[in-house]
Tab-separated table of C-alpha atoms and ligand atoms in Angstrom:
chain	number	residue	atom	x	y	z
A	1	MET	CA	0.001	0.031	0.108
A	2	GLU	CA	1.338	3.443	-1.015
A	3	PHE	CA	1.998	5.766	2.013
A	4	THR	CA	1.219	9.477	1.981
A	5	PRO	CA	1.691	11.492	5.127
A	6	PRO	CA	-1.730	12.245	6.816
A	7	SER	CA	-0.902	15.940	6.941
A	8	LYS	CA	-0.592	16.008	3.033
A	9	ARG	CA	-3.801	14.028	2.692
A	10	CYS	CA	-6.020	16.333	4.725
A	11	LEU	CA	-5.008	19.489	3.081
A	12	PRO	CA	-8.260	20.927	1.823
A	13	THR	CA	-8.388	23.004	-1.287
A	14	LYS	CA	-9.758	26.357	-0.112
A	15	SER	CA	-11.186	29.303	-1.969
A	16	LYS	CA	-9.730	32.759	-1.250
A	17	GLU	CA	-12.704	33.560	0.813
A	18	GLU	CA	-12.351	30.449	2.977
A	19	GLU	CA	-8.765	31.157	3.407
A	20	GLU	CA	-9.567	34.722	4.559
A	21	ASP	CA	-12.123	33.198	6.922
A	22	ASP	CA	-9.398	30.920	8.362
A	23	GLU	CA	-7.018	34.013	8.787
A	24	ARG	CA	-9.733	36.006	10.642
A	25	VAL	CA	-10.069	32.948	13.166
A	26	TYR	CA	-6.353	32.841	13.602
A	27	GLN	CA	-6.231	36.500	14.124
A	28	THR	CA	-8.803	36.215	16.992
A	29	TYR	CA	-6.423	33.612	18.516
A	30	ARG	CA	-3.486	35.903	18.150
A	31	ASN	CA	-5.468	38.848	19.746
A	32	LEU	CA	-6.337	36.740	22.692
A	33	ILE	CA	-2.673	35.425	22.951
A	34	SER	CA	-1.430	39.032	23.145
A	35	THR	CA	-3.442	39.659	26.201
A	36	LEU	CA	-2.103	36.516	27.989
A	37	PRO	CA	0.675	36.510	30.731
A	38	THR	CA	4.179	35.702	29.480
A	39	GLU	CA	7.271	34.458	31.049
A	40	ASN	CA	10.894	34.038	30.177
A	41	GLY	CA	10.985	30.746	28.228
A	42	TRP	CA	12.825	27.897	26.840
A	43	SER	CA	13.521	27.819	23.158
A	44	SER	CA	11.807	30.976	22.250
A	45	SER	CA	12.062	34.437	24.061
A	46	ASN	CA	8.960	33.869	26.056
A	47	LEU	CA	6.161	31.324	26.954
A	48	VAL	CA	2.644	32.274	27.299
A	49	LEU	CA	0.462	30.982	30.215
A	50	TYR	CA	-2.893	29.701	28.841
A	51	GLN	CA	-5.345	27.485	30.949
A	52	GLY	CA	-2.540	26.679	33.470
A	53	SER	CA	0.041	25.420	30.933
A	54	ARG	CA	3.003	27.080	29.206
A	55	TYR	CA	2.908	27.394	25.417
A	56	VAL	CA	5.199	28.789	22.655
A	57	PRO	CA	3.323	31.617	21.072
A	58	ASN	CA	2.017	32.240	18.276
A	59	ASN	CA	2.367	29.395	16.149
A	60	PHE	CA	1.906	26.519	18.673
A	61	LEU	CA	-0.666	28.232	20.936
A	62	GLN	CA	-2.875	29.261	18.044
A	63	GLY	CA	-2.700	25.629	16.907
A	64	VAL	CA	-3.886	24.450	20.413
A	65	MET	CA	-6.725	26.945	20.301
A	66	ALA	CA	-7.730	25.867	16.733
A	67	VAL	CA	-7.649	22.191	17.857
A	68	GLN	CA	-9.943	23.116	20.824
A	69	GLN	CA	-12.319	24.828	18.586
A	70	HIS	CA	-12.419	22.804	15.491
A	71	PHE	CA	-11.149	19.219	16.079
A	72	LYS	CA	-13.967	16.550	15.905
A	73	ALA	CA	-12.820	13.259	17.410
A	74	ARG	CA	-14.216	9.855	16.178
A	75	PRO	CA	-14.625	6.956	18.543
A	76	THR	CA	-12.114	5.024	16.358
A	77	ASP	CA	-9.390	7.648	16.778
A	78	ILE	CA	-6.126	6.782	18.657
A	79	LEU	CA	-4.634	9.723	20.407
A	80	LEU	CA	-1.095	9.639	21.802
A	81	THR	CA	-0.610	12.266	24.545
A	82	ALA	CA	2.790	13.178	26.352
A	83	ILE	CA	4.645	16.256	27.427
A	84	PRO	CA	7.516	16.799	24.952
A	85	LYS	CA	10.642	14.722	25.268
A	86	SER	CA	8.923	11.818	26.942
A	87	GLY	CA	9.163	9.372	24.028
A	88	THR	CA	6.517	10.597	21.808
A	89	THR	CA	8.477	9.830	18.466
A	90	TRP	CA	9.176	6.397	19.701
A	91	MET	CA	5.602	5.729	20.562
A	92	LYS	CA	4.275	7.137	17.278
A	93	ALA	CA	6.306	4.571	15.476
A	94	LEU	CA	5.206	1.824	17.682
A	95	ILE	CA	1.394	2.745	17.371
A	96	PHE	CA	1.692	3.286	13.705
A	97	SER	CA	3.453	-0.212	13.257
A	98	ILE	CA	0.858	-2.008	15.371
A	99	VAL	CA	-2.186	-0.576	13.748
A	100	ASN	CA	-0.766	-0.990	10.270
A	101	ARG	CA	1.020	-4.184	10.442
A	102	THR	CA	-1.071	-5.980	8.016
A	103	HIS	CA	-0.788	-3.202	5.444
A	104	TYR	CA	3.033	-2.810	5.067
A	105	ASP	CA	5.791	-5.264	4.651
A	106	PHE	CA	8.654	-4.719	7.179
A	107	THR	CA	11.198	-4.301	4.129
A	108	THR	CA	9.377	-1.525	2.453
A	109	HIS	CA	7.726	0.001	5.504
A	110	PRO	CA	6.717	3.757	5.645
A	111	LEU	CA	8.897	4.272	8.763
A	112	LEU	CA	12.076	3.294	6.651
A	113	THR	CA	11.531	6.529	4.574
A	114	HIS	CA	9.425	8.714	6.799
A	115	ASN	CA	9.988	10.115	10.221
A	116	PRO	CA	7.320	8.960	12.764
A	117	GLN	CA	6.334	12.615	13.148
A	118	ASP	CA	5.013	12.243	9.474
A	119	CYS	CA	3.220	8.962	10.214
A	120	VAL	CA	1.287	10.162	13.251
A	121	PRO	CA	0.668	13.907	13.022
A	122	THR	CA	0.658	16.139	16.119
A	123	LEU	CA	-2.727	18.028	16.069
A	124	GLU	CA	-1.559	21.477	17.252
A	125	THR	CA	1.605	21.447	15.182
A	126	ASN	CA	1.227	19.425	12.114
A	127	LEU	CA	-2.553	20.025	11.510
A	128	TYR	CA	-3.800	23.173	13.015
A	129	ARG	CA	-0.687	25.239	13.360
A	130	LYS	CA	-0.681	27.315	10.048
A	131	THR	CA	-2.924	30.028	9.314
A	132	SER	CA	-5.209	27.518	7.436
A	133	ILE	CA	-7.232	24.859	9.125
A	134	THR	CA	-6.556	21.505	7.706
A	135	ASN	CA	-9.431	19.037	7.620
A	136	PRO	CA	-8.618	15.792	9.452
A	137	ASP	CA	-12.167	14.787	8.482
A	138	LEU	CA	-10.724	13.806	4.992
A	139	LEU	CA	-8.723	11.001	6.721
A	140	PRO	CA	-10.058	7.350	6.709
A	141	SER	CA	-10.497	5.709	10.173
A	142	PRO	CA	-8.656	4.701	12.139
A	143	ARG	CA	-6.893	7.953	12.456
A	144	LEU	CA	-3.647	8.211	14.567
A	145	PHE	CA	-2.956	11.635	16.105
A	146	SER	CA	-0.716	12.883	18.949
A	147	THR	CA	-0.989	15.987	21.092
A	148	HIS	CA	0.935	17.595	23.852
A	149	ILE	CA	-2.066	19.431	25.209
A	150	SER	CA	-2.615	18.857	28.840
A	151	CYS	CA	-5.573	16.565	29.987
A	152	SER	CA	-7.579	19.481	31.397
A	153	SER	CA	-7.203	21.409	28.023
A	154	LEU	CA	-8.139	18.526	25.761
A	155	PRO	CA	-11.007	19.560	23.352
A	156	LYS	CA	-14.458	18.671	24.589
A	157	SER	CA	-14.770	16.527	21.431
A	158	ILE	CA	-11.999	14.289	22.594
A	159	ILE	CA	-13.375	14.182	26.053
A	160	ASP	CA	-16.812	13.211	24.975
A	161	SER	CA	-15.861	10.683	22.273
A	162	SER	CA	-14.730	7.144	23.200
A	163	CYS	CA	-11.456	7.293	21.275
A	164	GLN	CA	-8.492	5.403	22.771
A	165	ILE	CA	-5.830	7.490	24.551
A	166	VAL	CA	-2.229	6.496	25.389
A	167	TYR	CA	-0.120	8.675	27.712
A	168	ILE	CA	3.644	8.216	27.788
A	169	CYS	CA	5.596	9.605	30.658
A	170	ARG	CA	9.275	9.593	31.503
A	171	ASN	CA	11.510	10.532	34.431
A	172	PRO	CA	11.374	14.326	34.806
A	173	LYS	CA	15.186	14.523	35.095
A	174	ASP	CA	15.633	12.980	31.507
A	175	VAL	CA	12.855	15.071	30.107
A	176	LEU	CA	14.624	18.169	31.509
A	177	VAL	CA	18.032	17.114	29.986
A	178	SER	CA	16.358	16.120	26.574
A	179	ASN	CA	14.281	19.264	26.584
A	180	ARG	CA	17.185	21.516	27.095
A	181	TYR	CA	19.022	19.744	24.099
A	182	PHE	CA	16.008	20.151	21.830
A	183	GLY	CA	15.202	23.808	23.026
A	184	ASN	CA	18.791	24.744	22.148
A	185	LYS	CA	18.500	23.145	18.717
A	186	ILE	CA	15.557	25.563	18.127
A	187	ARG	CA	17.329	28.541	19.629
A	188	ALA	CA	20.366	27.936	17.501
A	189	LYS	CA	18.146	27.941	14.498
A	190	PHE	CA	15.582	30.583	15.023
A	191	ASN	CA	16.901	32.924	17.801
A	192	LYS	CA	20.613	33.186	16.855
A	193	ASP	CA	21.110	36.330	18.720
A	194	GLN	CA	20.125	34.605	21.895
A	195	PRO	CA	22.689	32.640	23.927
A	196	LEU	CA	21.890	28.945	24.373
A	197	LEU	CA	20.037	27.890	27.464
A	198	SER	CA	22.407	27.118	30.253
A	199	LEU	CA	21.690	24.002	32.330
A	200	ALA	CA	21.175	26.241	35.426
A	201	GLU	CA	18.580	28.261	33.635
A	202	ALA	CA	16.805	25.398	32.048
A	203	PHE	CA	16.743	23.601	35.639
A	204	GLN	CA	15.304	26.704	37.187
A	205	LEU	CA	12.601	27.140	34.416
A	206	PHE	CA	11.735	23.418	34.421
A	207	CYS	CA	11.298	23.375	38.207
A	208	LYS	CA	8.826	26.415	38.261
A	209	GLY	CA	6.872	24.773	35.427
A	210	ALA	CA	8.049	27.160	32.612
A	211	SER	CA	8.883	24.617	29.979
A	212	PRO	CA	6.832	23.916	26.886
A	213	PHE	CA	3.338	22.437	27.896
A	214	GLY	CA	4.602	22.481	31.575
A	215	PRO	CA	4.396	22.296	34.482
A	216	TYR	CA	5.739	18.744	33.809
A	217	TRP	CA	4.237	17.313	37.035
A	218	GLU	CA	0.656	18.503	36.590
A	219	HIS	CA	0.763	17.218	32.917
A	220	VAL	CA	1.569	13.836	34.205
A	221	LEU	CA	-0.849	13.962	37.137
A	222	GLY	CA	-3.642	15.082	34.864
A	223	PHE	CA	-3.463	12.061	32.685
A	224	TRP	CA	-2.527	9.723	35.602
A	225	LYS	CA	-5.911	10.483	37.406
A	226	ALA	CA	-7.787	10.267	34.216
A	227	SER	CA	-6.322	6.932	33.400
A	228	LEU	CA	-7.499	5.816	36.977
A	229	GLU	CA	-11.073	7.139	36.173
A	230	GLN	CA	-11.197	5.499	32.616
A	231	PRO	CA	-8.758	2.625	32.605
A	232	GLU	CA	-10.460	1.034	29.753
A	233	ARG	CA	-9.992	4.181	27.695
A	234	ILE	CA	-6.647	5.703	28.856
A	235	LEU	CA	-3.416	3.742	28.984
A	236	PHE	CA	-0.679	5.223	31.058
A	237	LEU	CA	2.789	4.085	30.323
A	238	LYS	CA	6.397	4.767	31.306
A	239	TYR	CA	9.203	5.221	28.836
A	240	GLU	CA	11.394	3.505	31.392
A	241	ASP	CA	9.094	0.387	31.492
A	242	LEU	CA	9.083	0.289	27.739
A	243	ARG	CA	12.928	0.304	27.719
A	244	SER	CA	13.204	-2.484	30.242
A	245	ASN	CA	10.359	-4.682	29.198
A	246	PRO	CA	9.598	-3.915	25.571
A	247	LEU	CA	7.739	-7.256	24.729
A	248	VAL	CA	5.440	-6.984	27.844
A	249	TYR	CA	4.450	-3.232	27.090
A	250	LEU	CA	4.177	-3.770	23.245
A	251	ARG	CA	1.552	-6.607	23.883
A	252	LYS	CA	-0.218	-4.361	26.403
A	253	LEU	CA	-0.281	-1.300	23.965
A	254	ALA	CA	-1.607	-3.444	21.107
A	255	GLN	CA	-4.309	-4.868	23.383
A	256	HIS	CA	-5.381	-1.404	24.568
A	257	LEU	CA	-5.606	-0.170	21.030
A	258	GLY	CA	-7.837	-2.914	19.933
A	259	TYR	CA	-5.175	-4.577	17.832
A	260	PRO	CA	-4.004	-7.512	20.073
A	261	PHE	CA	-1.317	-9.898	18.551
A	262	SER	CA	-2.431	-13.387	17.665
A	263	LEU	CA	-0.625	-16.458	18.727
A	264	GLU	CA	0.398	-16.810	15.045
A	265	GLU	CA	1.908	-13.428	14.962
A	266	GLU	CA	3.704	-14.256	18.262
A	267	LYS	CA	5.239	-17.208	16.539
A	268	GLN	CA	6.176	-15.418	13.474
A	269	GLY	CA	8.177	-12.850	15.446
A	270	VAL	CA	6.080	-9.966	14.435
A	271	LEU	CA	6.403	-8.362	17.787
A	272	GLU	CA	10.265	-8.481	17.520
A	273	LYS	CA	10.126	-7.165	13.990
A	274	ILE	CA	8.005	-4.165	15.229
A	275	LEU	CA	10.486	-3.482	18.106
A	276	ASN	CA	13.418	-3.716	15.860
A	277	LEU	CA	11.851	-1.383	13.281
A	278	CYS	CA	11.019	1.189	15.920
A	279	SER	CA	14.254	0.819	18.038
A	280	PHE	CA	16.203	3.958	18.502
A	281	GLN	CA	19.216	2.161	16.848
A	282	ASN	CA	17.245	1.532	13.674
A	283	LEU	CA	15.257	4.772	13.310
A	284	SER	CA	18.184	7.134	14.314
A	285	ASN	CA	20.334	5.598	11.548
A	286	LEU	CA	17.872	5.879	8.592
A	287	GLU	CA	18.645	8.395	5.950
A	288	VAL	CA	15.424	10.247	6.459
A	289	ASN	CA	16.226	10.760	10.218
A	290	LYS	CA	19.875	11.680	9.636
A	291	ASN	CA	19.751	13.970	6.759
A	292	PRO	CA	20.213	17.555	7.926
A	293	ASP	CA	18.191	18.804	4.923
A	294	LYS	CA	15.108	16.944	6.075
A	295	VAL	CA	13.118	19.327	8.423
A	296	SER	CA	10.243	18.559	10.742
A	297	HIS	CA	7.004	20.429	11.203
A	298	VAL	CA	8.526	22.367	14.176
A	299	GLY	CA	11.284	23.692	11.898
A	300	VAL	CA	14.252	21.619	13.265
A	301	GLU	CA	15.832	18.684	11.399
A	302	TYR	CA	14.367	15.227	12.035
A	303	SER	CA	17.696	14.126	13.682
A	304	ALA	CA	16.915	16.439	16.634
A	305	PHE	CA	14.269	13.785	17.717
A	306	PHE	CA	17.111	11.339	18.284
A	307	ARG	CA	19.702	12.134	20.742
A	308	LYS	CA	20.618	9.149	23.072
A	309	GLY	CA	17.423	7.336	23.748
A	310	GLN	CA	18.639	6.144	27.130
A	311	VAL	CA	17.225	5.859	30.562
A	312	GLY	CA	19.101	7.888	33.167
A	313	ASP	CA	21.233	10.145	31.029
A	314	TRP	CA	20.546	12.951	33.628
A	315	LYS	CA	23.285	11.293	35.783
A	316	ASN	CA	25.760	12.735	33.179
A	317	HIS	CA	24.482	16.209	33.423
A	318	LEU	CA	22.624	17.231	36.725
A	319	THR	CA	24.429	18.343	39.885
A	320	ALA	CA	23.721	16.566	43.150
A	321	ASP	CA	21.674	19.806	44.498
A	322	MET	CA	19.624	19.670	41.118
A	323	ILE	CA	18.948	15.890	41.586
A	324	GLU	CA	17.997	16.432	45.095
A	325	HIS	CA	15.628	19.365	44.294
A	326	ILE	CA	13.831	17.616	41.539
A	327	ASP	CA	13.430	14.476	43.318
A	328	ARG	CA	11.874	16.449	46.361
A	329	ILE	CA	9.412	18.108	43.956
A	330	THR	CA	8.519	14.845	42.346
A	331	GLU	CA	8.044	13.106	45.619
A	332	GLN	CA	5.712	15.819	46.818
A	333	LYS	CA	3.726	16.030	43.627
A	334	PHE	CA	3.435	12.260	43.015
A	335	HIS	CA	2.882	11.335	46.628
A	336	GLY	CA	0.110	8.650	46.772
A	337	CYS	CA	0.501	7.748	43.077
A	338	ASP	CA	1.529	4.135	42.532
A	339	PHE	CA	4.318	4.884	40.026
A	340	SER	CA	7.758	6.129	40.434
A	341	PHE	CA	10.911	6.473	38.571
R	401	A3P	P1	17.015	11.833	24.633
R	401	A3P	O1	17.063	13.317	24.285
R	401	A3P	O2	17.062	11.573	26.158
R	401	A3P	O3	17.802	10.938	23.909
R	401	A3P	P2	10.089	13.079	22.107
R	401	A3P	O4	9.889	11.995	20.957
R	401	A3P	O5	8.894	12.969	23.023
R	401	A3P	O6	10.339	14.382	21.640
R	401	A3P	O7	11.317	12.438	23.070
R	401	A3P	C1	12.519	12.552	22.551
R	401	A3P	C2	13.508	11.598	23.348
R	401	A3P	O8	13.074	10.225	22.957
R	401	A3P	C3	14.914	11.826	23.115
R	401	A3P	O9	15.512	11.366	24.290
R	401	A3P	C4	15.134	10.633	21.972
R	401	A3P	O10	16.435	10.393	21.796
R	401	A3P	C5	14.148	9.632	22.427
R	401	A3P	N1	13.881	8.549	21.406
R	401	A3P	C6	13.586	8.913	20.182
R	401	A3P	N2	13.324	7.939	19.507
R	401	A3P	C7	13.431	6.979	20.341
R	401	A3P	C8	13.322	5.371	20.203
R	401	A3P	N3	13.011	4.880	19.052
R	401	A3P	N4	13.515	4.605	21.303
R	401	A3P	C9	13.813	5.201	22.426
R	401	A3P	N5	13.939	6.520	22.635
R	401	A3P	C10	13.839	7.470	21.584
């Protein structure tokens, strides 16, 4: 089966009048954004506080507002949710491979020539970010999307639908280190006159919640609580568990999405093939993900989504004081939750 990235398949051909209507809608978002409180930020010069979370203005936040207002979920949709740098790219690859495993051969698989970001579009950045509203209604079911929007800000249409949701979370110390690396890639490209974000600065901002889609702890807690209330609908996964026990969690993921592996598939080694295809080692070495000319929807090279892919790299970066401080916040915030890092 020929693969065309969903973001290209749902581009509507719009008349000039329709485009002007879209532009008016986005202008109302920008007007609203200009009235919101701002703070020193991560990759861009500031972050905007909206509904309790921090967003990069205007491109990203106007995308969030457009998703809230226009996205219509279907019960068959699959939505991957995460705070950035928790393993979204990996999960996109896994979910795409699970759902499409009968459509594509592993030797000519779309993931060999497309970055996972192009296989599973992020609602606010791939589909609704530009000044023209794309139309995901044009996509056939089952549609696969991801979003970084916090649980409490998800569009009503998603809350009200019965679509499946997967949340991936990761140790906050690794999220901080990974986020600083990614943010500096963006700074180096788009804010050349700004110095790179120091570790001390990134640490301070992260701890006070001023990182994209932050605060980290509230983002995780929102989905954790929702997964307890609706366990049949929201699967809460940890990056670290997937790393240490990939087969177990791949089965769990497939089961949750409604695409369980058959005994025959187990015997044929389909699970191992999916894990190998989606492994850091494999994906990060593909031409599409290495080529500096291949740029993602957020403007940086695809290679920026692959750094080390390890658990615990924070040990090579954070000072003892930083570790103690983040651990204390994590203990306080996640007290009573039955998960830990
Ligand atoms: P590091 O910076 O710690 O290496 P996101 O996809 O949410 O932006 O997260 C990016 C993080 O996931 C990066 O972490 C990246 O290296 C890691 N990653 C990307 N692809 C991966 C894969 N296939 N397996 C494991 N980790 C992966």
